[in-house]
Amino acid sequence: MADHDPNMSILIVDDYKTMLRIIRNLLKQLGFDNVEEAQDGSAALTKLRDKSFGLVISDWNMEPMSGLQLLKEVRADVKLKDTPFIMITAESKSENVIAAKEAGVNNYIVKPFNAATLKGKLTAVLGNV
Amino acid sequence: MSAMVATVNGEGIEECLKVLSKSWVHVDPREILDVVEKVMDSVAASRPDNGKDFKQDVEELADYITIARSEISSLKPAEINSIYLPVANDELGAVVGATEQATISIFEAVESIQDLVPRMEPDMAAKVADAVTRVYEACSFQDITGQRVSKVVKALQKIEVKVADLLKTLGEEPGTPARKNNSAPIVIDPAGPDADLLVGPQMLKESNTQAEVDALLASFD
């Protein structure tokens, strides 16, 4: 598994500012300093079309565009379709996981989560972290 | 036959027949009367008392509806929308706001500690970093709390709409919400094709653990 580029940009998407801050700080502890934020799927999609990101970490339950809808938009976009995408959400039912997988999610973290889980999923998607 | 019509409803039915005979020139009003008589006979035949109390039954039903409506009105349902629901909504919003502020304060303190880690002895630095991480993990309570409160707020908003509909049915005003902006109840329903998947945080016994999610994802490989 190839190692990741520690300088790559990561986009984190969540409508709760406290969660954005948590994820940002945990990513910082793992060596990822180049992190940008968006508070819903629409804003995230605008940023994704504006610059290149090596990873998207997104919540699901957001308005006006949910994380699932964002994922579908990303996978449908020729330029964005290969962007690694991790869903991080309180939506934990099997049908949610299946829907996300069918939409092309790379990995799925259930809230509340711990730092070890985040690190594990990042490693699974990006390589050694 | 004319005598019967006059007995049933004074001049009312006769007037109706006159209007109908002008509109339906090919229909003999006597045929309409015949149909009405047959309906009345059928209703009377279905009752053991030959329909003598049919009018009384209808009156009792009307009285019942009036009493029920009066009792519902005495509960002051308009206050549900004008006072109680807005208060509940505002209080829940305050809970989310307060927990957010508290969480931000915690972050600021913890981030200050984290900035000091590079200056510590390695052993101490490792322990402090671990403690800082655990604080960040614990603070995710605010996100889950906020989502659960949002579910409650949405449920209250639906109740608000249903109460307003009930009041309209009763012919009453829904009541002015005791809100600063006096806006009409806003029903927030997740829109979009995947709305049925948006259920928010689950009760522990109904949710999948991370291990179960991982197993499910792995089953696709």
Tab-separated table of C-alpha atoms in Angstrom:
chain	number	residue	atom	x	y	z
A	1	MET	CA	0.000	0.000	0.000
A	2	ALA	CA	1.479	3.329	-1.055
A	3	ASP	CA	2.130	5.935	1.571
A	4	HIS	CA	0.112	9.100	1.458
A	5	ASP	CA	1.402	12.605	0.779
A	6	PRO	CA	1.350	14.351	4.198
A	7	ASN	CA	0.946	17.702	2.479
A	8	MET	CA	-2.171	16.755	0.615
A	9	SER	CA	-5.323	18.749	1.184
A	10	ILE	CA	-8.141	17.158	3.105
A	11	LEU	CA	-11.668	18.478	3.007
A	12	ILE	CA	-13.779	17.846	6.109
A	13	VAL	CA	-17.519	18.401	5.852
A	14	ASP	CA	-19.908	18.670	8.800
A	15	ASP	CA	-22.669	21.043	9.849
A	16	TYR	CA	-21.485	20.989	13.474
A	17	LYS	CA	-18.542	23.310	14.045
A	18	THR	CA	-17.428	21.362	17.097
A	19	MET	CA	-17.135	18.170	15.041
A	20	LEU	CA	-15.112	19.983	12.389
A	21	ARG	CA	-12.760	21.131	15.119
A	22	ILE	CA	-12.453	17.649	16.602
A	23	ILE	CA	-11.606	16.076	13.259
A	24	ARG	CA	-9.215	18.878	12.375
A	25	ASN	CA	-7.331	18.458	15.678
A	26	LEU	CA	-7.177	14.675	15.339
A	27	LEU	CA	-5.874	15.012	11.778
A	28	LYS	CA	-3.281	17.461	13.036
A	29	GLN	CA	-2.088	14.896	15.561
A	30	LEU	CA	-1.660	12.460	12.672
A	31	GLY	CA	0.418	14.950	10.741
A	32	PHE	CA	-2.195	16.384	8.418
A	33	ASP	CA	-2.039	20.168	8.600
A	34	ASN	CA	-3.531	21.052	5.252
A	35	VAL	CA	-7.217	20.800	6.156
A	36	GLU	CA	-10.151	22.779	4.844
A	37	GLU	CA	-13.748	22.791	6.040
A	38	ALA	CA	-17.252	23.006	4.653
A	39	GLN	CA	-20.542	22.939	6.547
A	40	ASP	CA	-22.736	21.157	4.036
A	41	GLY	CA	-22.538	19.176	0.826
A	42	SER	CA	-23.165	22.125	-1.492
A	43	ALA	CA	-20.350	24.200	-0.031
A	44	ALA	CA	-18.085	21.161	-0.143
A	45	LEU	CA	-18.867	20.496	-3.789
A	46	THR	CA	-18.012	24.100	-4.646
A	47	LYS	CA	-14.633	23.732	-2.915
A	48	LEU	CA	-13.975	20.376	-4.578
A	49	ARG	CA	-14.569	21.870	-8.015
A	50	ASP	CA	-12.351	24.810	-7.163
A	51	LYS	CA	-9.193	22.998	-6.026
A	52	SER	CA	-7.746	19.543	-5.684
A	53	PHE	CA	-8.224	17.490	-2.506
A	54	GLY	CA	-6.627	14.174	-1.673
A	55	LEU	CA	-9.425	13.064	0.642
A	56	VAL	CA	-12.938	14.003	1.683
A	57	ILE	CA	-14.196	13.205	5.183
A	58	SER	CA	-17.892	13.967	5.359
A	59	ASP	CA	-20.836	13.782	7.694
A	60	TRP	CA	-24.092	12.452	6.237
A	61	ASN	CA	-26.962	14.342	7.835
A	62	MET	CA	-26.612	17.881	6.469
A	63	GLU	CA	-28.819	20.311	4.638
A	64	PRO	CA	-29.333	21.417	1.923
A	65	MET	CA	-27.081	18.675	0.523
A	66	SER	CA	-26.429	15.520	2.517
A	67	GLY	CA	-23.150	13.664	2.656
A	68	LEU	CA	-24.622	10.831	0.594
A	69	GLN	CA	-25.714	13.277	-2.083
A	70	LEU	CA	-22.259	14.859	-2.003
A	71	LEU	CA	-20.684	11.434	-2.473
A	72	LYS	CA	-22.929	10.725	-5.457
A	73	GLU	CA	-22.079	14.096	-6.993
A	74	VAL	CA	-18.366	13.447	-6.512
A	75	ARG	CA	-18.563	9.995	-8.080
A	76	ALA	CA	-20.586	11.366	-10.997
A	77	ASP	CA	-18.043	14.111	-11.718
A	78	VAL	CA	-15.388	13.061	-14.215
A	79	LYS	CA	-12.708	15.143	-12.504
A	80	LEU	CA	-13.621	14.174	-8.928
A	81	LYS	CA	-14.783	10.575	-9.246
A	82	ASP	CA	-11.594	8.991	-7.906
A	83	THR	CA	-11.348	11.206	-4.815
A	84	PRO	CA	-11.097	9.040	-1.681
A	85	PHE	CA	-14.201	9.568	0.444
A	86	ILE	CA	-14.776	8.572	4.059
A	87	MET	CA	-18.237	8.947	5.578
A	88	ILE	CA	-18.216	9.789	9.278
A	89	THR	CA	-21.727	9.791	10.670
A	90	ALA	CA	-24.224	8.830	13.348
A	91	GLU	CA	-26.290	7.039	10.666
A	92	SER	CA	-25.380	3.502	11.643
A	93	LYS	CA	-28.084	1.233	10.240
A	94	SER	CA	-27.138	-1.455	7.753
A	95	GLU	CA	-29.142	0.158	4.981
A	96	ASN	CA	-27.125	3.352	5.455
A	97	VAL	CA	-23.828	1.513	5.150
A	98	ILE	CA	-25.060	-0.354	2.093
A	99	ALA	CA	-26.323	2.822	0.450
A	100	ALA	CA	-22.998	4.539	1.033
A	101	LYS	CA	-21.048	1.561	-0.255
A	102	GLU	CA	-23.190	1.352	-3.354
A	103	ALA	CA	-22.621	5.064	-3.901
A	104	GLY	CA	-18.881	4.481	-3.827
A	105	VAL	CA	-17.714	5.343	-0.306
A	106	ASN	CA	-14.200	4.145	0.530
A	107	ASN	CA	-14.792	3.737	4.233
A	108	TYR	CA	-17.374	4.430	6.919
A	109	ILE	CA	-16.899	5.632	10.497
A	110	VAL	CA	-19.729	5.588	13.019
A	111	LYS	CA	-20.047	8.430	15.531
A	112	PRO	CA	-19.020	8.606	18.282
A	113	PHE	CA	-15.586	7.439	17.178
A	114	ASN	CA	-12.100	7.474	18.616
A	115	ALA	CA	-8.760	8.599	17.251
A	116	ALA	CA	-7.579	5.045	16.696
A	117	THR	CA	-10.555	4.310	14.447
A	118	LEU	CA	-9.933	7.458	12.427
A	119	LYS	CA	-6.275	6.541	12.035
A	120	GLY	CA	-7.191	2.995	11.024
A	121	LYS	CA	-9.618	4.116	8.354
A	122	LEU	CA	-7.197	6.711	7.001
A	123	THR	CA	-4.546	4.015	6.750
A	124	ALA	CA	-6.982	1.704	4.969
A	125	VAL	CA	-7.831	4.390	2.418
A	126	LEU	CA	-4.567	6.293	1.995
A	127	GLY	CA	-1.795	4.007	3.115
A	128	ASN	CA	0.459	4.233	6.176
A	129	VAL	CA	-0.492	7.113	8.444
B	1	MET	CA	-97.707	14.132	-2.818
B	2	SER	CA	-97.588	17.940	-2.654
B	3	ALA	CA	-98.971	17.785	0.870
B	4	MET	CA	-96.165	15.427	1.914
B	5	VAL	CA	-93.543	17.746	0.457
B	6	ALA	CA	-94.983	20.703	2.293
B	7	THR	CA	-95.047	18.681	5.518
B	8	VAL	CA	-91.416	17.550	5.270
B	9	ASN	CA	-89.818	20.930	4.763
B	10	GLY	CA	-92.259	23.760	4.261
B	11	GLU	CA	-91.568	25.403	0.963
B	12	GLY	CA	-87.891	24.346	0.814
B	13	ILE	CA	-88.188	21.199	-1.222
B	14	GLU	CA	-90.832	22.684	-3.487
B	15	GLU	CA	-88.541	25.549	-4.396
B	16	CYS	CA	-85.713	23.069	-5.088
B	17	LEU	CA	-87.962	21.095	-7.365
B	18	LYS	CA	-88.897	24.223	-9.262
B	19	VAL	CA	-85.237	25.056	-9.818
B	20	LEU	CA	-84.443	21.472	-10.837
B	21	SER	CA	-87.318	21.346	-13.273
B	22	LYS	CA	-85.923	24.395	-15.027
B	23	SER	CA	-82.421	22.907	-15.215
B	24	TRP	CA	-83.439	19.360	-16.044
B	25	VAL	CA	-86.189	19.997	-18.540
B	26	HIS	CA	-86.370	16.341	-19.499
B	27	VAL	CA	-86.778	15.096	-15.908
B	28	ASP	CA	-90.190	14.948	-14.368
B	29	PRO	CA	-90.030	16.369	-10.792
B	30	ARG	CA	-92.479	13.698	-9.754
B	31	GLU	CA	-89.840	11.116	-10.639
B	32	ILE	CA	-87.375	12.854	-8.285
B	33	LEU	CA	-89.974	12.839	-5.531
B	34	ASP	CA	-90.525	9.181	-6.173
B	35	VAL	CA	-86.816	8.465	-5.674
B	36	VAL	CA	-86.703	10.514	-2.474
B	37	GLU	CA	-89.717	8.682	-1.108
B	38	LYS	CA	-88.089	5.360	-1.844
B	39	VAL	CA	-84.919	6.419	-0.027
B	40	MET	CA	-86.939	7.545	2.979
B	41	ASP	CA	-88.887	4.290	2.955
B	42	SER	CA	-85.660	2.329	2.825
B	43	VAL	CA	-84.230	4.197	5.815
B	44	ALA	CA	-87.435	3.746	7.758
B	45	ALA	CA	-87.563	0.029	6.925
B	46	SER	CA	-84.059	-0.505	8.255
B	47	ARG	CA	-85.027	0.760	11.672
B	48	PRO	CA	-87.163	-1.261	14.055
B	49	ASP	CA	-89.031	1.865	15.064
B	50	ASN	CA	-89.807	2.660	11.413
B	51	GLY	CA	-87.614	5.733	11.353
B	52	LYS	CA	-89.630	7.678	13.848
B	53	ASP	CA	-86.443	8.470	15.784
B	54	PHE	CA	-84.229	9.067	12.752
B	55	LYS	CA	-84.508	12.821	13.127
B	56	GLN	CA	-83.810	12.498	16.825
B	57	ASP	CA	-80.690	10.432	16.075
B	58	VAL	CA	-79.430	13.077	13.709
B	59	GLU	CA	-80.069	15.764	16.292
B	60	GLU	CA	-78.240	13.747	18.959
B	61	LEU	CA	-75.314	13.316	16.585
B	62	ALA	CA	-75.220	17.048	15.973
B	63	ASP	CA	-75.299	17.673	19.731
B	64	TYR	CA	-72.467	15.201	20.246
B	65	ILE	CA	-70.325	16.935	17.659
B	66	THR	CA	-71.028	20.300	19.257
B	67	ILE	CA	-70.082	19.025	22.726
B	68	ALA	CA	-66.906	17.349	21.446
B	69	ARG	CA	-65.909	20.514	19.684
B	70	SER	CA	-66.553	22.529	22.826
B	71	GLU	CA	-64.470	20.154	24.945
B	72	ILE	CA	-61.590	20.264	22.490
B	73	SER	CA	-61.754	24.037	22.450
B	74	SER	CA	-61.730	24.155	26.263
B	75	LEU	CA	-58.334	22.444	26.157
B	76	LYS	CA	-57.084	25.604	24.453
B	77	PRO	CA	-55.190	23.824	21.695
B	78	ALA	CA	-54.168	27.192	20.284
B	79	GLU	CA	-51.842	27.552	23.281
B	80	ILE	CA	-49.971	24.466	22.152
B	81	ASN	CA	-48.841	26.325	19.055
B	82	SER	CA	-48.665	29.794	20.512
B	83	ILE	CA	-46.883	29.005	23.767
B	84	TYR	CA	-45.755	25.489	24.524
B	85	LEU	CA	-44.204	24.402	21.265
B	86	PRO	CA	-42.279	27.630	20.699
B	87	VAL	CA	-40.989	27.442	24.272
B	88	ALA	CA	-39.909	23.840	23.823
B	89	ASN	CA	-38.259	24.750	20.531
B	90	ASP	CA	-36.401	27.673	22.043
B	91	GLU	CA	-35.267	25.726	25.098
B	92	LEU	CA	-33.910	22.908	22.984
B	93	GLY	CA	-32.102	25.400	20.798
B	94	ALA	CA	-30.606	26.899	23.918
B	95	VAL	CA	-29.399	23.473	25.035
B	96	VAL	CA	-27.574	22.967	21.761
B	97	GLY	CA	-26.146	26.458	21.894
B	98	ALA	CA	-24.961	26.089	25.476
B	99	THR	CA	-23.312	22.723	24.845
B	100	GLU	CA	-21.619	24.139	21.772
B	101	GLN	CA	-20.217	27.070	23.741
B	102	ALA	CA	-19.029	24.785	26.524
B	103	THR	CA	-17.384	22.461	24.016
B	104	ILE	CA	-15.597	25.356	22.321
B	105	SER	CA	-14.282	26.481	25.715
B	106	ILE	CA	-12.981	22.994	26.341
B	107	PHE	CA	-11.294	22.965	22.944
B	108	GLU	CA	-9.558	26.257	23.590
B	109	ALA	CA	-8.180	24.997	26.862
B	110	VAL	CA	-7.104	21.659	25.426
B	111	GLU	CA	-5.517	23.240	22.361
B	112	SER	CA	-3.461	25.434	24.684
B	113	ILE	CA	-2.246	22.311	26.444
B	114	GLN	CA	-1.531	20.640	23.121
B	115	ASP	CA	0.667	23.575	22.096
B	116	LEU	CA	2.802	22.957	25.180
B	117	VAL	CA	3.433	19.283	24.337
B	118	PRO	CA	6.537	19.921	22.149
B	119	ARG	CA	8.217	21.552	25.167
B	120	MET	CA	7.655	18.559	27.443
B	121	GLU	CA	9.821	15.578	28.222
B	122	PRO	CA	8.954	12.717	25.822
B	123	ASP	CA	7.286	10.534	28.440
B	124	MET	CA	5.231	13.411	29.738
B	125	ALA	CA	4.486	14.576	26.194
B	126	ALA	CA	3.116	11.170	25.241
B	127	LYS	CA	0.831	11.030	28.268
B	128	VAL	CA	-0.433	14.555	27.779
B	129	ALA	CA	-1.019	13.975	24.052
B	130	ASP	CA	-2.994	10.852	24.881
B	131	ALA	CA	-5.117	12.731	27.399
B	132	VAL	CA	-5.723	15.522	24.892
B	133	THR	CA	-6.877	12.969	22.326
B	134	ARG	CA	-9.316	11.460	24.797
B	135	VAL	CA	-10.776	14.887	25.503
B	136	TYR	CA	-11.345	15.457	21.769
B	137	GLU	CA	-13.044	12.072	21.484
B	138	ALA	CA	-15.289	12.801	24.456
B	139	CYS	CA	-16.292	16.185	23.053
B	140	SER	CA	-18.037	14.502	20.163
B	141	PHE	CA	-20.957	14.217	22.615
B	142	GLN	CA	-21.958	17.693	21.481
B	143	ASP	CA	-22.455	16.520	17.918
B	144	ILE	CA	-24.588	13.544	18.961
B	145	THR	CA	-26.560	15.653	21.441
B	146	GLY	CA	-27.207	18.253	18.793
B	147	GLN	CA	-28.472	15.657	16.325
B	148	ARG	CA	-30.804	14.077	18.906
B	149	VAL	CA	-32.160	17.483	19.821
B	150	SER	CA	-32.702	18.221	16.129
B	151	LYS	CA	-34.821	15.081	15.874
B	152	VAL	CA	-36.928	16.262	18.793
B	153	VAL	CA	-37.312	19.715	17.269
B	154	LYS	CA	-38.460	18.217	13.965
B	155	ALA	CA	-40.998	16.056	15.793
B	156	LEU	CA	-42.299	19.141	17.604
B	157	GLN	CA	-42.587	21.008	14.330
B	158	LYS	CA	-44.717	18.220	12.906
B	159	ILE	CA	-46.920	18.316	15.993
B	160	GLU	CA	-47.235	22.059	15.509
B	161	VAL	CA	-48.474	21.608	11.936
B	162	LYS	CA	-50.970	18.914	12.953
B	163	VAL	CA	-52.322	21.071	15.781
B	164	ALA	CA	-52.709	23.980	13.369
B	165	ASP	CA	-54.633	21.708	10.957
B	166	LEU	CA	-56.857	20.527	13.811
B	167	LEU	CA	-57.583	24.091	14.793
B	168	LYS	CA	-58.476	24.989	11.209
B	169	THR	CA	-60.866	22.029	11.117
B	170	LEU	CA	-62.495	23.350	14.285
B	171	GLY	CA	-62.695	26.762	12.719
B	172	GLU	CA	-60.324	28.315	15.198
B	173	GLU	CA	-57.256	30.466	14.792
B	174	PRO	CA	-53.982	28.566	15.219
B	175	GLY	CA	-52.660	31.171	17.632
B	176	THR	CA	-49.755	33.527	17.140
B	177	PRO	CA	-46.517	31.796	18.099
B	178	ALA	CA	-44.689	33.483	20.935
B	179	ARG	CA	-41.622	33.840	18.767
B	180	LYS	CA	-39.522	36.831	18.010
B	181	ASN	CA	-40.062	36.610	14.263
B	182	ASN	CA	-43.717	35.442	14.336
B	183	SER	CA	-43.108	33.225	11.351
B	184	ALA	CA	-45.438	30.395	10.437
B	185	PRO	CA	-44.435	26.920	11.642
B	186	ILE	CA	-41.626	25.639	9.501
B	187	VAL	CA	-41.806	21.992	8.620
B	188	ILE	CA	-38.375	20.684	7.996
B	189	ASP	CA	-38.476	17.434	6.162
B	190	PRO	CA	-35.322	16.092	4.612
B	191	ALA	CA	-35.700	16.587	0.908
B	192	GLY	CA	-34.145	14.673	-1.871
B	193	PRO	CA	-34.192	11.119	-3.153
B	194	ASP	CA	-32.569	9.544	-0.081
B	195	ALA	CA	-34.692	11.257	2.562
B	196	ASP	CA	-35.807	7.923	4.053
B	197	LEU	CA	-32.185	7.160	5.032
B	198	LEU	CA	-31.874	10.293	7.170
B	199	VAL	CA	-32.883	9.028	10.607
B	200	GLY	CA	-30.039	10.421	12.699
B	201	PRO	CA	-28.415	8.834	15.764
B	202	GLN	CA	-29.935	5.504	16.725
B	203	MET	CA	-30.680	4.057	20.140
B	204	LEU	CA	-27.817	1.789	21.206
B	205	LYS	CA	-29.761	-1.427	20.798
B	206	GLU	CA	-30.768	-0.479	17.230
B	207	SER	CA	-27.474	0.829	15.913
B	208	ASN	CA	-24.543	-1.006	14.387
B	209	THR	CA	-21.207	-0.942	16.170
B	210	GLN	CA	-18.069	0.028	14.239
B	211	ALA	CA	-17.123	-3.654	14.108
B	212	GLU	CA	-20.474	-4.538	12.567
B	213	VAL	CA	-20.148	-1.708	10.035
B	214	ASP	CA	-16.642	-2.922	9.142
B	215	ALA	CA	-17.913	-6.460	8.687
B	216	LEU	CA	-20.714	-5.249	6.461
B	217	LEU	CA	-18.323	-3.193	4.326
B	218	ALA	CA	-15.961	-6.124	4.080
B	219	SER	CA	-18.772	-8.322	2.807
B	220	PHE	CA	-18.740	-6.249	-0.389
B	221	ASP	CA	-15.106	-7.194	-1.121
